[in-house]
Amino acid sequence: MKSQEIRSQFLEFFKNKTHKIVSSAPMVIKDDPTLMFTNAGMNQFKEFFLGNTEAKNTRVVDTQKCLRVSGKHNDLEEVGKDTYHHTMFEMLGNWSFGDYFKEDAISWAWELLTKVFKIDESSLYVTVFEGSKDKDNLEMDQEALDLWKKIIPESQILFGNKKDNFWEMGDQGPCGPCSEIHVDIRSAEEKAKVSGAELVNMDHPQVVEIWNLVFMQYNRKANGELENLPAKHVDTGMGFERLCMVMQGVQSNYDTDVFTPIIREIETITNAEYNKNEDTNIAIRVIADHIRAVAFSIADGQLPSNTGAGYVIRRILRRAIRYGFTFLNTKEPFMYRLVNVLTNTMGDAFPELKEQKQLIENVVKEEEHSFLKTLDQGLVLLDSVINSASSKTIDGRKAFELYDTYGFPIDLTALILSERGYTLDEKGFDAAMQEQKNRSRSASEVSKEDWEVLLQDAEQEFVGYDVLETNVRLVKYRKVTSKKEGKQYQLVFNITPFYAEGGGQVGDKGYLEAQNGDVVYILDTKKENNEIIHFAKNLPKNTTDIFKAVVDVKQRQRTASNHTATHLLHQALREVLGTHVEQKGSAVHSKYLRFDFSHFSKVTTEQLKEVEDFVNARIEGNLPLEEKRNIPMQEALDAGAMALFGEKYGDTVRLIRFGQSVELCGGTHVQNTGDIWHFKIKSEGAVASGIRRIEAITSDAVKDFYADNNEVLTDIKEVLNNAKDPVKAVVSLQEENNKLKKEIEQLLKDKAKNLKGDLLNELQDVNGVQFLAKKVDLDPAGIKDLCFNMGANATNMFLLFGAENNGKATLSCYISKELAAEKDLNAGAIVRELGKYIQGGGGGQPFFATAGGKNPGGIAEALDKAIAYIK
Ligand code: SER
């Protein structure tokens, strides 16, 4: 059975059991401080499990794009080495939100596997939670055991410990006992030798877990205790690629039709052969796996970058490039060429790949290009580290520097060193790495106390689209501590006018006023599991009071102004540059806005002007806000709104229209475009290949911008003696400056010529060498010219010049090539040695080298020592 069919049969099976088929949530998670990537099918349903939101459909089925490369579930370093781990994978899942529980979950899973997919019953094993004697003191899952006993011989039921059979999403959150289903795909001969039961959960590549049925019934609190969830749920996750392996009768995920087309393409491009030698196999698997993770992330709007999720993506891509570079000898970008076959194999199930193919190819190619350059530079740097090494062991800190500053991978460093007969001081490297980790960990570590709940079962309401001030009550609060922010309180209210950070827009600030007039400032507002959380430095004295919650109006207005301008900018770009322009990122602050979009060349000055004029015309047109809340998605799309890739939309959406600009948006906006006053683009540039970024300002920020510019202009005029035409005055100053520069250059040349004559006369004969060591008054470039001029016709000249420029010292050593060879002299080594007198260092070639240092006082001594080299 083809993988496409396996996927659709899974979905159909549960659809027939009245489940609603929903689409995969984005793999890259935005607006959730607790998670960067979807790492399990249940992430998008977290709020239903916790009871924060009620699910509209209590039975759901889907295939979810997952990425396990950070946090609690991280498989990155395994990938490629075995045949069944992946960074990105699909998790097939059926869900019950307070609906059916263990009985149906178990019997349907069995029915699907054995009746629909016709997997041989005797090759299946199931596990049941054995209970735990630790502080949780959990009982064995008798209910699951009894249910399994009805359908499978007891010899195929195994007990599992907490690690394998109690599923927890993270340190906190929903959790519960689980039953895993494992399949043994070994040959009959192998099976006769060792029973599959002995190999379950033993990392055997042919006895693998394919499905995990989790019975969610607890919530793990911050203090480590378990509490019962308000209702019981089912969360199942089946590894799609493993299921395909079983169904297609192959021994490795990489031999299924999910991967083989990609592997064939890698073989074609690189001339490598899969299944020939283990290093090549690992490299090919790494590349085949990683291109999927990277392509899907870019399709979700996450570009490789230097921070956060973007950095994780960059590291994955670089890991693949490096395996190619080292084991497949790929010295040119090649991974971008795999996007085509990936799109052909998965584009039907995931149309985002098809639609964004060109962009994905461009971004991957550009990344490959720049990393290959880094690798080249790294090789040169590593060369110089090796050349200047005083022993056969290379300092781990130096290797760390290469890794940290230049992104040069450590395993490559180790490999090259061993090829050259050196070893790496791994302890030094690990220590440097650990120090850095400690530094960044302690800066980002956050500890959270448990919620103190004041109002049970209170539903939260956001009223901030309509009012900026309202009376509220505290539902719950908790203390959080981090190095960066210190101690803070998180507050949840029954009703709130505060907008939580989201959709690129910053969270509101403001204050709470108690009945006695006490004030607590709200520093930021964010969303977590669909709850609006307010951050405050202090807790109000009387937490059960009724408070007046007031949003900072000024900041809100400025932010709204930038948000509306962002919509107009989006419209303008599609109008001026073309409809290929798509939003790729947006940040709306009170002081500025930033908009990333797809476009393949620089936006010209004329186009930028046109865009600005377009937006300003709509601001002057005083277009009113037309807002529709809670309308069905289809209605919004029919009205002309565009859904963005990588964005998660609910069943109903909010539509924002200003004239012809129509967007799906949860942000806050001005009532009328006239409120924006004016729009000004401040910069345009590239973020990645095919992605441009515009930064712009509106309203008060534009006024400040013009006022500042005006002030600078006034200052310039004043400096130019109040010239009527300052531009003309500056141009004439530049012309004069150029003329003077040329004159000085000529004077210096003349001076050097004279100097050369004088110095040739000063040469001494020392042991048949024409020798001179002297301090001169020239800059380094002048000294270099002087040396080569003086030595032009000589074969036995040795010169050392010292000079002082801007308080710094330089030494330049010149040795005729013939002399250097005959006497085995090396100018580079000489200046390195003499450099210590001027407290510096340097290097160069055997016939010419320079050193720089911070102690001009040492020049005389260095010059004195020079003669020793030829005596
Ligand atoms: N949450 C479980 C897992 O990720 C089942 O979906 O394995």
PDB file of C-alpha atoms in Angstrom, residues 355-603:
ATOM      1  CA  GLU A 355       2.687  26.726  -3.114  1.00  0.00           C
ATOM      2  CA  GLN A 356       5.998  27.783  -1.657  1.00  0.00           C
ATOM      3  CA  LYS A 357       8.393  25.575  -3.540  1.00  0.00           C
ATOM      4  CA  GLN A 358      10.302  28.381  -5.181  1.00  0.00           C
ATOM      5  CA  LEU A 359      10.781  30.217  -1.908  1.00  0.00           C
ATOM      6  CA  ILE A 360      11.955  27.072  -0.103  1.00  0.00           C
ATOM      7  CA  GLU A 361      14.471  26.345  -2.856  1.00  0.00           C
ATOM      8  CA  ASN A 362      15.824  29.867  -2.758  1.00  0.00           C
ATOM      9  CA  VAL A 363      16.210  30.004   0.979  1.00  0.00           C
ATOM     10  CA  VAL A 364      17.865  26.577   1.210  1.00  0.00           C
ATOM     11  CA  LYS A 365      20.249  27.372  -1.633  1.00  0.00           C
ATOM     12  CA  GLU A 366      21.282  30.668  -0.074  1.00  0.00           C
ATOM     13  CA  GLU A 367      21.880  29.009   3.307  1.00  0.00           C
ATOM     14  CA  GLU A 368      23.946  26.270   1.712  1.00  0.00           C
ATOM     15  CA  HIS A 369      25.952  28.814  -0.155  1.00  0.00           C
ATOM     16  CA  SER A 370      26.835  30.837   2.895  1.00  0.00           C
ATOM     17  CA  PHE A 371      27.567  27.813   5.081  1.00  0.00           C
ATOM     18  CA  LEU A 372      29.851  26.296   2.465  1.00  0.00           C
ATOM     19  CA  LYS A 373      31.697  29.621   2.480  1.00  0.00           C
ATOM     20  CA  THR A 374      31.943  29.388   6.268  1.00  0.00           C
ATOM     21  CA  LEU A 375      33.344  25.885   5.922  1.00  0.00           C
ATOM     22  CA  ASP A 376      35.968  27.167   3.475  1.00  0.00           C
ATOM     23  CA  GLN A 377      36.969  30.034   5.768  1.00  0.00           C
ATOM     24  CA  GLY A 378      36.942  27.683   8.725  1.00  0.00           C
ATOM     25  CA  LEU A 379      39.378  25.404   6.946  1.00  0.00           C
ATOM     26  CA  VAL A 380      41.785  28.328   6.455  1.00  0.00           C
ATOM     27  CA  LEU A 381      41.448  29.353  10.103  1.00  0.00           C
ATOM     28  CA  LEU A 382      41.925  25.797  11.247  1.00  0.00           C
ATOM     29  CA  ASP A 383      45.046  25.663   9.104  1.00  0.00           C
ATOM     30  CA  SER A 384      46.514  28.638  10.910  1.00  0.00           C
ATOM     31  CA  VAL A 385      45.563  27.140  14.289  1.00  0.00           C
ATOM     32  CA  ILE A 386      47.430  23.967  13.292  1.00  0.00           C
ATOM     33  CA  ASN A 387      50.429  25.889  11.955  1.00  0.00           C
ATOM     34  CA  SER A 388      50.889  27.912  15.095  1.00  0.00           C
ATOM     35  CA  ALA A 389      50.282  24.969  17.449  1.00  0.00           C
ATOM     36  CA  SER A 390      53.112  24.232  19.816  1.00  0.00           C
ATOM     37  CA  SER A 391      52.113  20.606  20.394  1.00  0.00           C
ATOM     38  CA  LYS A 392      50.191  17.821  18.670  1.00  0.00           C
ATOM     39  CA  THR A 393      47.125  18.525  20.802  1.00  0.00           C
ATOM     40  CA  ILE A 394      44.968  21.452  19.711  1.00  0.00           C
ATOM     41  CA  ASP A 395      43.582  23.692  22.413  1.00  0.00           C
ATOM     42  CA  GLY A 396      39.869  22.923  22.928  1.00  0.00           C
ATOM     43  CA  ARG A 397      39.107  26.593  23.493  1.00  0.00           C
ATOM     44  CA  LYS A 398      40.495  27.481  20.074  1.00  0.00           C
ATOM     45  CA  ALA A 399      38.254  24.831  18.525  1.00  0.00           C
ATOM     46  CA  PHE A 400      35.339  26.226  20.505  1.00  0.00           C
ATOM     47  CA  GLU A 401      36.061  29.694  19.150  1.00  0.00           C
ATOM     48  CA  LEU A 402      35.962  28.329  15.612  1.00  0.00           C
ATOM     49  CA  TYR A 403      32.676  26.648  16.408  1.00  0.00           C
ATOM     50  CA  ASP A 404      31.088  29.530  18.274  1.00  0.00           C
ATOM     51  CA  THR A 405      32.240  32.519  16.256  1.00  0.00           C
ATOM     52  CA  TYR A 406      32.473  31.060  12.781  1.00  0.00           C
ATOM     53  CA  GLY A 407      29.947  28.219  13.034  1.00  0.00           C
ATOM     54  CA  PHE A 408      32.615  25.674  12.135  1.00  0.00           C
ATOM     55  CA  PRO A 409      31.341  22.273  13.279  1.00  0.00           C
ATOM     56  CA  ILE A 410      33.361  20.538  15.945  1.00  0.00           C
ATOM     57  CA  ASP A 411      33.132  17.041  14.474  1.00  0.00           C
ATOM     58  CA  LEU A 412      34.649  18.391  11.273  1.00  0.00           C
ATOM     59  CA  THR A 413      37.444  20.033  13.270  1.00  0.00           C
ATOM     60  CA  ALA A 414      38.151  16.719  14.994  1.00  0.00           C
ATOM     61  CA  LEU A 415      38.116  14.835  11.696  1.00  0.00           C
ATOM     62  CA  ILE A 416      40.516  17.223   9.969  1.00  0.00           C
ATOM     63  CA  LEU A 417      42.818  17.264  12.971  1.00  0.00           C
ATOM     64  CA  SER A 418      43.028  13.497  13.040  1.00  0.00           C
ATOM     65  CA  GLU A 419      43.738  13.402   9.312  1.00  0.00           C
ATOM     66  CA  ARG A 420      46.634  15.768   9.905  1.00  0.00           C
ATOM     67  CA  GLY A 421      47.995  13.793  12.836  1.00  0.00           C
ATOM     68  CA  TYR A 422      46.710  16.119  15.579  1.00  0.00           C
ATOM     69  CA  THR A 423      44.236  15.510  18.364  1.00  0.00           C
ATOM     70  CA  LEU A 424      41.640  17.777  19.847  1.00  0.00           C
ATOM     71  CA  ASP A 425      41.650  18.653  23.525  1.00  0.00           C
ATOM     72  CA  GLU A 426      38.021  17.571  23.920  1.00  0.00           C
ATOM     73  CA  LYS A 427      37.886  18.355  27.614  1.00  0.00           C
ATOM     74  CA  GLY A 428      38.820  21.971  26.901  1.00  0.00           C
ATOM     75  CA  PHE A 429      36.161  22.147  24.221  1.00  0.00           C
ATOM     76  CA  ASP A 430      33.469  20.638  26.459  1.00  0.00           C
ATOM     77  CA  ALA A 431      34.410  22.987  29.286  1.00  0.00           C
ATOM     78  CA  ALA A 432      34.138  26.046  27.049  1.00  0.00           C
ATOM     79  CA  MET A 433      30.800  24.775  25.731  1.00  0.00           C
ATOM     80  CA  GLN A 434      29.489  24.125  29.210  1.00  0.00           C
ATOM     81  CA  GLU A 435      30.474  27.596  30.369  1.00  0.00           C
ATOM     82  CA  GLN A 436      28.558  29.103  27.513  1.00  0.00           C
ATOM     83  CA  LYS A 437      25.516  26.926  28.173  1.00  0.00           C
ATOM     84  CA  ASN A 438      25.535  27.903  31.825  1.00  0.00           C
ATOM     85  CA  ARG A 439      25.684  31.542  30.885  1.00  0.00           C
ATOM     86  CA  SER A 440      22.718  31.346  28.548  1.00  0.00           C
ATOM     87  CA  ARG A 441      20.732  28.932  30.688  1.00  0.00           C
ATOM     88  CA  SER A 442      20.894  30.970  33.809  1.00  0.00           C
ATOM     89  CA  ALA A 443      19.836  34.009  31.789  1.00  0.00           C
ATOM     90  CA  SER A 444      16.756  32.255  30.381  1.00  0.00           C
ATOM     91  CA  GLU A 445      15.767  29.950  33.222  1.00  0.00           C
ATOM     92  CA  VAL A 446      12.307  30.625  34.564  1.00  0.00           C
ATOM     93  CA  SER A 447      10.821  28.986  37.606  1.00  0.00           C
ATOM     94  CA  LYS A 448       7.076  29.047  38.023  1.00  0.00           C
ATOM     95  CA  GLU A 449       5.083  28.447  41.148  1.00  0.00           C
ATOM     96  CA  ASP A 450       1.665  26.830  41.009  1.00  0.00           C
ATOM     97  CA  TRP A 451      -1.389  28.916  40.299  1.00  0.00           C
ATOM     98  CA  GLU A 452      -3.184  30.267  43.334  1.00  0.00           C
ATOM     99  CA  VAL A 453      -6.819  29.961  42.248  1.00  0.00           C
ATOM    100  CA  LEU A 454      -9.283  32.516  43.670  1.00  0.00           C
ATOM    101  CA  LEU A 455     -12.310  31.985  41.430  1.00  0.00           C
ATOM    102  CA  GLN A 456     -13.116  28.419  40.378  1.00  0.00           C
ATOM    103  CA  ASP A 457     -14.360  27.707  36.839  1.00  0.00           C
ATOM    104  CA  ALA A 458     -14.276  31.353  35.799  1.00  0.00           C
ATOM    105  CA  GLU A 459     -14.365  31.867  32.032  1.00  0.00           C
ATOM    106  CA  GLN A 460     -12.169  34.630  30.716  1.00  0.00           C
ATOM    107  CA  GLU A 461     -13.452  37.322  28.389  1.00  0.00           C
ATOM    108  CA  PHE A 462     -11.413  39.737  26.252  1.00  0.00           C
ATOM    109  CA  VAL A 463     -13.112  43.086  25.795  1.00  0.00           C
ATOM    110  CA  GLY A 464     -10.126  45.080  24.565  1.00  0.00           C
ATOM    111  CA  TYR A 465     -11.434  45.593  21.033  1.00  0.00           C
ATOM    112  CA  ASP A 466     -14.168  47.800  22.445  1.00  0.00           C
ATOM    113  CA  VAL A 467     -12.933  49.286  25.723  1.00  0.00           C
ATOM    114  CA  LEU A 468      -9.570  50.146  27.236  1.00  0.00           C
ATOM    115  CA  GLU A 469     -10.778  50.254  30.811  1.00  0.00           C
ATOM    116  CA  THR A 470     -13.023  47.990  32.836  1.00  0.00           C
ATOM    117  CA  ASN A 471     -13.604  46.514  36.292  1.00  0.00           C
ATOM    118  CA  VAL A 472     -12.011  43.106  36.745  1.00  0.00           C
ATOM    119  CA  ARG A 473     -11.542  40.372  39.332  1.00  0.00           C
ATOM    120  CA  LEU A 474      -8.505  38.214  39.815  1.00  0.00           C
ATOM    121  CA  VAL A 475      -9.208  34.579  38.847  1.00  0.00           C
ATOM    122  CA  LYS A 476      -5.745  33.230  39.673  1.00  0.00           C
ATOM    123  CA  TYR A 477      -2.134  34.283  40.013  1.00  0.00           C
ATOM    124  CA  ARG A 478       1.324  32.791  40.378  1.00  0.00           C
ATOM    125  CA  LYS A 479       4.873  33.909  41.028  1.00  0.00           C
ATOM    126  CA  VAL A 480       7.521  33.398  38.348  1.00  0.00           C
ATOM    127  CA  THR A 481      11.213  34.085  38.731  1.00  0.00           C
ATOM    128  CA  SER A 482      13.825  34.478  36.037  1.00  0.00           C
ATOM    129  CA  LYS A 483      17.289  35.951  35.955  1.00  0.00           C
ATOM    130  CA  LYS A 484      16.322  38.342  33.207  1.00  0.00           C
ATOM    131  CA  GLU A 485      13.120  39.769  34.711  1.00  0.00           C
ATOM    132  CA  GLY A 486      13.658  38.923  38.385  1.00  0.00           C
ATOM    133  CA  LYS A 487      10.527  38.168  40.365  1.00  0.00           C
ATOM    134  CA  GLN A 488       7.215  38.791  38.621  1.00  0.00           C
ATOM    135  CA  TYR A 489       3.571  37.878  39.083  1.00  0.00           C
ATOM    136  CA  GLN A 490       1.332  36.470  36.403  1.00  0.00           C
ATOM    137  CA  LEU A 491      -2.291  37.435  36.789  1.00  0.00           C
ATOM    138  CA  VAL A 492      -5.402  36.088  35.091  1.00  0.00           C
ATOM    139  CA  PHE A 493      -8.639  38.110  35.232  1.00  0.00           C
ATOM    140  CA  ASN A 494     -12.241  37.156  34.579  1.00  0.00           C
ATOM    141  CA  ILE A 495     -12.468  39.919  32.004  1.00  0.00           C
ATOM    142  CA  THR A 496      -9.719  42.001  30.455  1.00  0.00           C
ATOM    143  CA  PRO A 497      -9.196  44.927  28.124  1.00  0.00           C
ATOM    144  CA  PHE A 498      -5.481  44.008  27.730  1.00  0.00           C
ATOM    145  CA  TYR A 499      -4.443  42.655  24.327  1.00  0.00           C
ATOM    146  CA  ALA A 500      -2.066  39.679  24.629  1.00  0.00           C
ATOM    147  CA  GLU A 501       0.978  39.545  22.367  1.00  0.00           C
ATOM    148  CA  GLY A 502       0.016  37.752  19.203  1.00  0.00           C
ATOM    149  CA  GLY A 503      -0.146  38.021  15.426  1.00  0.00           C
ATOM    150  CA  GLY A 504       3.104  39.970  15.582  1.00  0.00           C
ATOM    151  CA  GLN A 505       1.560  42.679  17.774  1.00  0.00           C
ATOM    152  CA  VAL A 506       3.064  43.444  21.192  1.00  0.00           C
ATOM    153  CA  GLY A 507       1.045  42.900  24.363  1.00  0.00           C
ATOM    154  CA  ASP A 508      -0.613  45.824  26.128  1.00  0.00           C
ATOM    155  CA  LYS A 509       0.827  47.620  29.132  1.00  0.00           C
ATOM    156  CA  GLY A 510      -1.156  49.593  31.704  1.00  0.00           C
ATOM    157  CA  TYR A 511      -2.194  49.406  35.328  1.00  0.00           C
ATOM    158  CA  LEU A 512      -4.657  48.047  37.876  1.00  0.00           C
ATOM    159  CA  GLU A 513      -6.215  50.320  40.422  1.00  0.00           C
ATOM    160  CA  ALA A 514      -7.557  48.875  43.664  1.00  0.00           C
ATOM    161  CA  GLN A 515     -10.564  50.389  45.428  1.00  0.00           C
ATOM    162  CA  ASN A 516      -8.319  52.158  47.941  1.00  0.00           C
ATOM    163  CA  GLY A 517      -6.385  53.774  45.094  1.00  0.00           C
ATOM    164  CA  ASP A 518      -3.340  51.458  45.187  1.00  0.00           C
ATOM    165  CA  VAL A 519      -1.838  50.917  41.768  1.00  0.00           C
ATOM    166  CA  VAL A 520      -0.094  47.869  40.292  1.00  0.00           C
ATOM    167  CA  TYR A 521       1.523  48.271  36.884  1.00  0.00           C
ATOM    168  CA  ILE A 522       0.939  45.717  34.131  1.00  0.00           C
ATOM    169  CA  LEU A 523       4.238  45.400  32.288  1.00  0.00           C
ATOM    170  CA  ASP A 524       3.223  43.050  29.500  1.00  0.00           C
ATOM    171  CA  THR A 525       0.419  40.746  28.386  1.00  0.00           C
ATOM    172  CA  LYS A 526       0.893  37.321  26.795  1.00  0.00           C
ATOM    173  CA  LYS A 527      -1.129  34.258  25.948  1.00  0.00           C
ATOM    174  CA  GLU A 528      -0.487  30.774  27.250  1.00  0.00           C
ATOM    175  CA  ASN A 529      -2.776  27.833  26.447  1.00  0.00           C
ATOM    176  CA  ASN A 530      -5.397  30.306  25.296  1.00  0.00           C
ATOM    177  CA  GLU A 531      -5.366  32.214  28.582  1.00  0.00           C
ATOM    178  CA  ILE A 532      -4.496  35.896  28.742  1.00  0.00           C
ATOM    179  CA  ILE A 533      -1.755  36.408  31.279  1.00  0.00           C
ATOM    180  CA  HIS A 534      -0.822  39.799  32.680  1.00  0.00           C
ATOM    181  CA  PHE A 535       2.687  40.378  34.019  1.00  0.00           C
ATOM    182  CA  ALA A 536       3.134  42.576  37.073  1.00  0.00           C
ATOM    183  CA  LYS A 537       6.043  43.385  39.346  1.00  0.00           C
ATOM    184  CA  ASN A 538       3.863  43.170  42.478  1.00  0.00           C
ATOM    185  CA  LEU A 539       0.740  41.497  43.630  1.00  0.00           C
ATOM    186  CA  PRO A 540      -2.178  43.757  44.656  1.00  0.00           C
ATOM    187  CA  LYS A 541      -2.541  43.828  48.459  1.00  0.00           C
ATOM    188  CA  ASN A 542      -6.084  42.593  48.551  1.00  0.00           C
ATOM    189  CA  THR A 543      -6.323  39.989  45.812  1.00  0.00           C
ATOM    190  CA  THR A 544     -10.078  39.547  46.129  1.00  0.00           C
ATOM    191  CA  ASP A 545     -10.768  43.228  45.469  1.00  0.00           C
ATOM    192  CA  ILE A 546     -12.504  44.558  42.373  1.00  0.00           C
ATOM    193  CA  PHE A 547      -9.897  46.427  40.306  1.00  0.00           C
ATOM    194  CA  LYS A 548     -10.102  48.994  37.590  1.00  0.00           C
ATOM    195  CA  ALA A 549      -7.912  47.635  34.748  1.00  0.00           C
ATOM    196  CA  VAL A 550      -6.629  50.397  32.498  1.00  0.00           C
ATOM    197  CA  VAL A 551      -4.693  49.956  29.257  1.00  0.00           C
ATOM    198  CA  ASP A 552      -1.945  52.456  28.402  1.00  0.00           C
ATOM    199  CA  VAL A 553      -3.907  54.397  25.785  1.00  0.00           C
ATOM    200  CA  LYS A 554      -0.956  56.123  24.159  1.00  0.00           C
ATOM    201  CA  GLN A 555       0.929  52.904  23.531  1.00  0.00           C
ATOM    202  CA  ARG A 556      -2.218  51.149  22.332  1.00  0.00           C
ATOM    203  CA  GLN A 557      -3.025  53.947  19.857  1.00  0.00           C
ATOM    204  CA  ARG A 558       0.472  53.980  18.447  1.00  0.00           C
ATOM    205  CA  THR A 559       0.493  50.194  18.133  1.00  0.00           C
ATOM    206  CA  ALA A 560      -2.941  50.208  16.489  1.00  0.00           C
ATOM    207  CA  SER A 561      -1.713  52.836  14.076  1.00  0.00           C
ATOM    208  CA  ASN A 562       1.247  50.651  13.121  1.00  0.00           C
ATOM    209  CA  HIS A 563      -0.953  47.596  12.787  1.00  0.00           C
ATOM    210  CA  THR A 564      -3.399  49.236  10.412  1.00  0.00           C
ATOM    211  CA  ALA A 565      -0.470  50.686   8.452  1.00  0.00           C
ATOM    212  CA  THR A 566       0.926  47.141   8.178  1.00  0.00           C
ATOM    213  CA  HIS A 567      -2.268  46.036   6.430  1.00  0.00           C
ATOM    214  CA  LEU A 568      -2.102  49.004   4.063  1.00  0.00           C
ATOM    215  CA  LEU A 569       1.574  48.280   3.407  1.00  0.00           C
ATOM    216  CA  HIS A 570       0.743  44.667   2.563  1.00  0.00           C
ATOM    217  CA  GLN A 571      -1.908  45.858   0.136  1.00  0.00           C
ATOM    218  CA  ALA A 572       0.465  48.439  -1.358  1.00  0.00           C
ATOM    219  CA  LEU A 573       3.228  45.899  -1.938  1.00  0.00           C
ATOM    220  CA  ARG A 574       0.892  43.528  -3.754  1.00  0.00           C
ATOM    221  CA  GLU A 575      -0.331  46.449  -5.817  1.00  0.00           C
ATOM    222  CA  VAL A 576       3.088  47.913  -6.647  1.00  0.00           C
ATOM    223  CA  LEU A 577       5.278  44.779  -6.825  1.00  0.00           C
ATOM    224  CA  GLY A 578       2.720  42.122  -7.750  1.00  0.00           C
ATOM    225  CA  THR A 579       0.545  39.463  -6.168  1.00  0.00           C
ATOM    226  CA  HIS A 580       3.490  37.122  -5.603  1.00  0.00           C
ATOM    227  CA  VAL A 581       4.096  39.231  -2.484  1.00  0.00           C
ATOM    228  CA  GLU A 582       3.098  37.269   0.602  1.00  0.00           C
ATOM    229  CA  GLN A 583       3.487  38.169   4.239  1.00  0.00           C
ATOM    230  CA  LYS A 584       6.368  36.210   5.797  1.00  0.00           C
ATOM    231  CA  GLY A 585       6.600  37.883   9.161  1.00  0.00           C
ATOM    232  CA  SER A 586       5.353  40.943  10.937  1.00  0.00           C
ATOM    233  CA  ALA A 587       6.214  42.806  14.106  1.00  0.00           C
ATOM    234  CA  VAL A 588       3.938  45.559  15.282  1.00  0.00           C
ATOM    235  CA  HIS A 589       5.314  47.693  18.105  1.00  0.00           C
ATOM    236  CA  SER A 590       4.250  51.038  19.429  1.00  0.00           C
ATOM    237  CA  LYS A 591       7.331  52.721  17.980  1.00  0.00           C
ATOM    238  CA  TYR A 592       7.663  50.999  14.603  1.00  0.00           C
ATOM    239  CA  LEU A 593       6.481  48.221  12.376  1.00  0.00           C
ATOM    240  CA  ARG A 594       8.446  45.585  10.553  1.00  0.00           C
ATOM    241  CA  PHE A 595       7.104  43.602   7.635  1.00  0.00           C
ATOM    242  CA  ASP A 596       8.784  40.648   5.903  1.00  0.00           C
ATOM    243  CA  PHE A 597       7.497  39.495   2.549  1.00  0.00           C
ATOM    244  CA  SER A 598       8.407  37.320  -0.396  1.00  0.00           C
ATOM    245  CA  HIS A 599       9.891  39.188  -3.350  1.00  0.00           C
ATOM    246  CA  PHE A 600      12.908  38.264  -5.383  1.00  0.00           C
ATOM    247  CA  SER A 601      14.802  41.479  -5.945  1.00  0.00           C
ATOM    248  CA  LYS A 602      15.589  44.705  -4.183  1.00  0.00           C
ATOM    249  CA  VAL A 603      12.682  47.101  -4.031  1.00  0.00           C
TER     250      VAL A 603
END
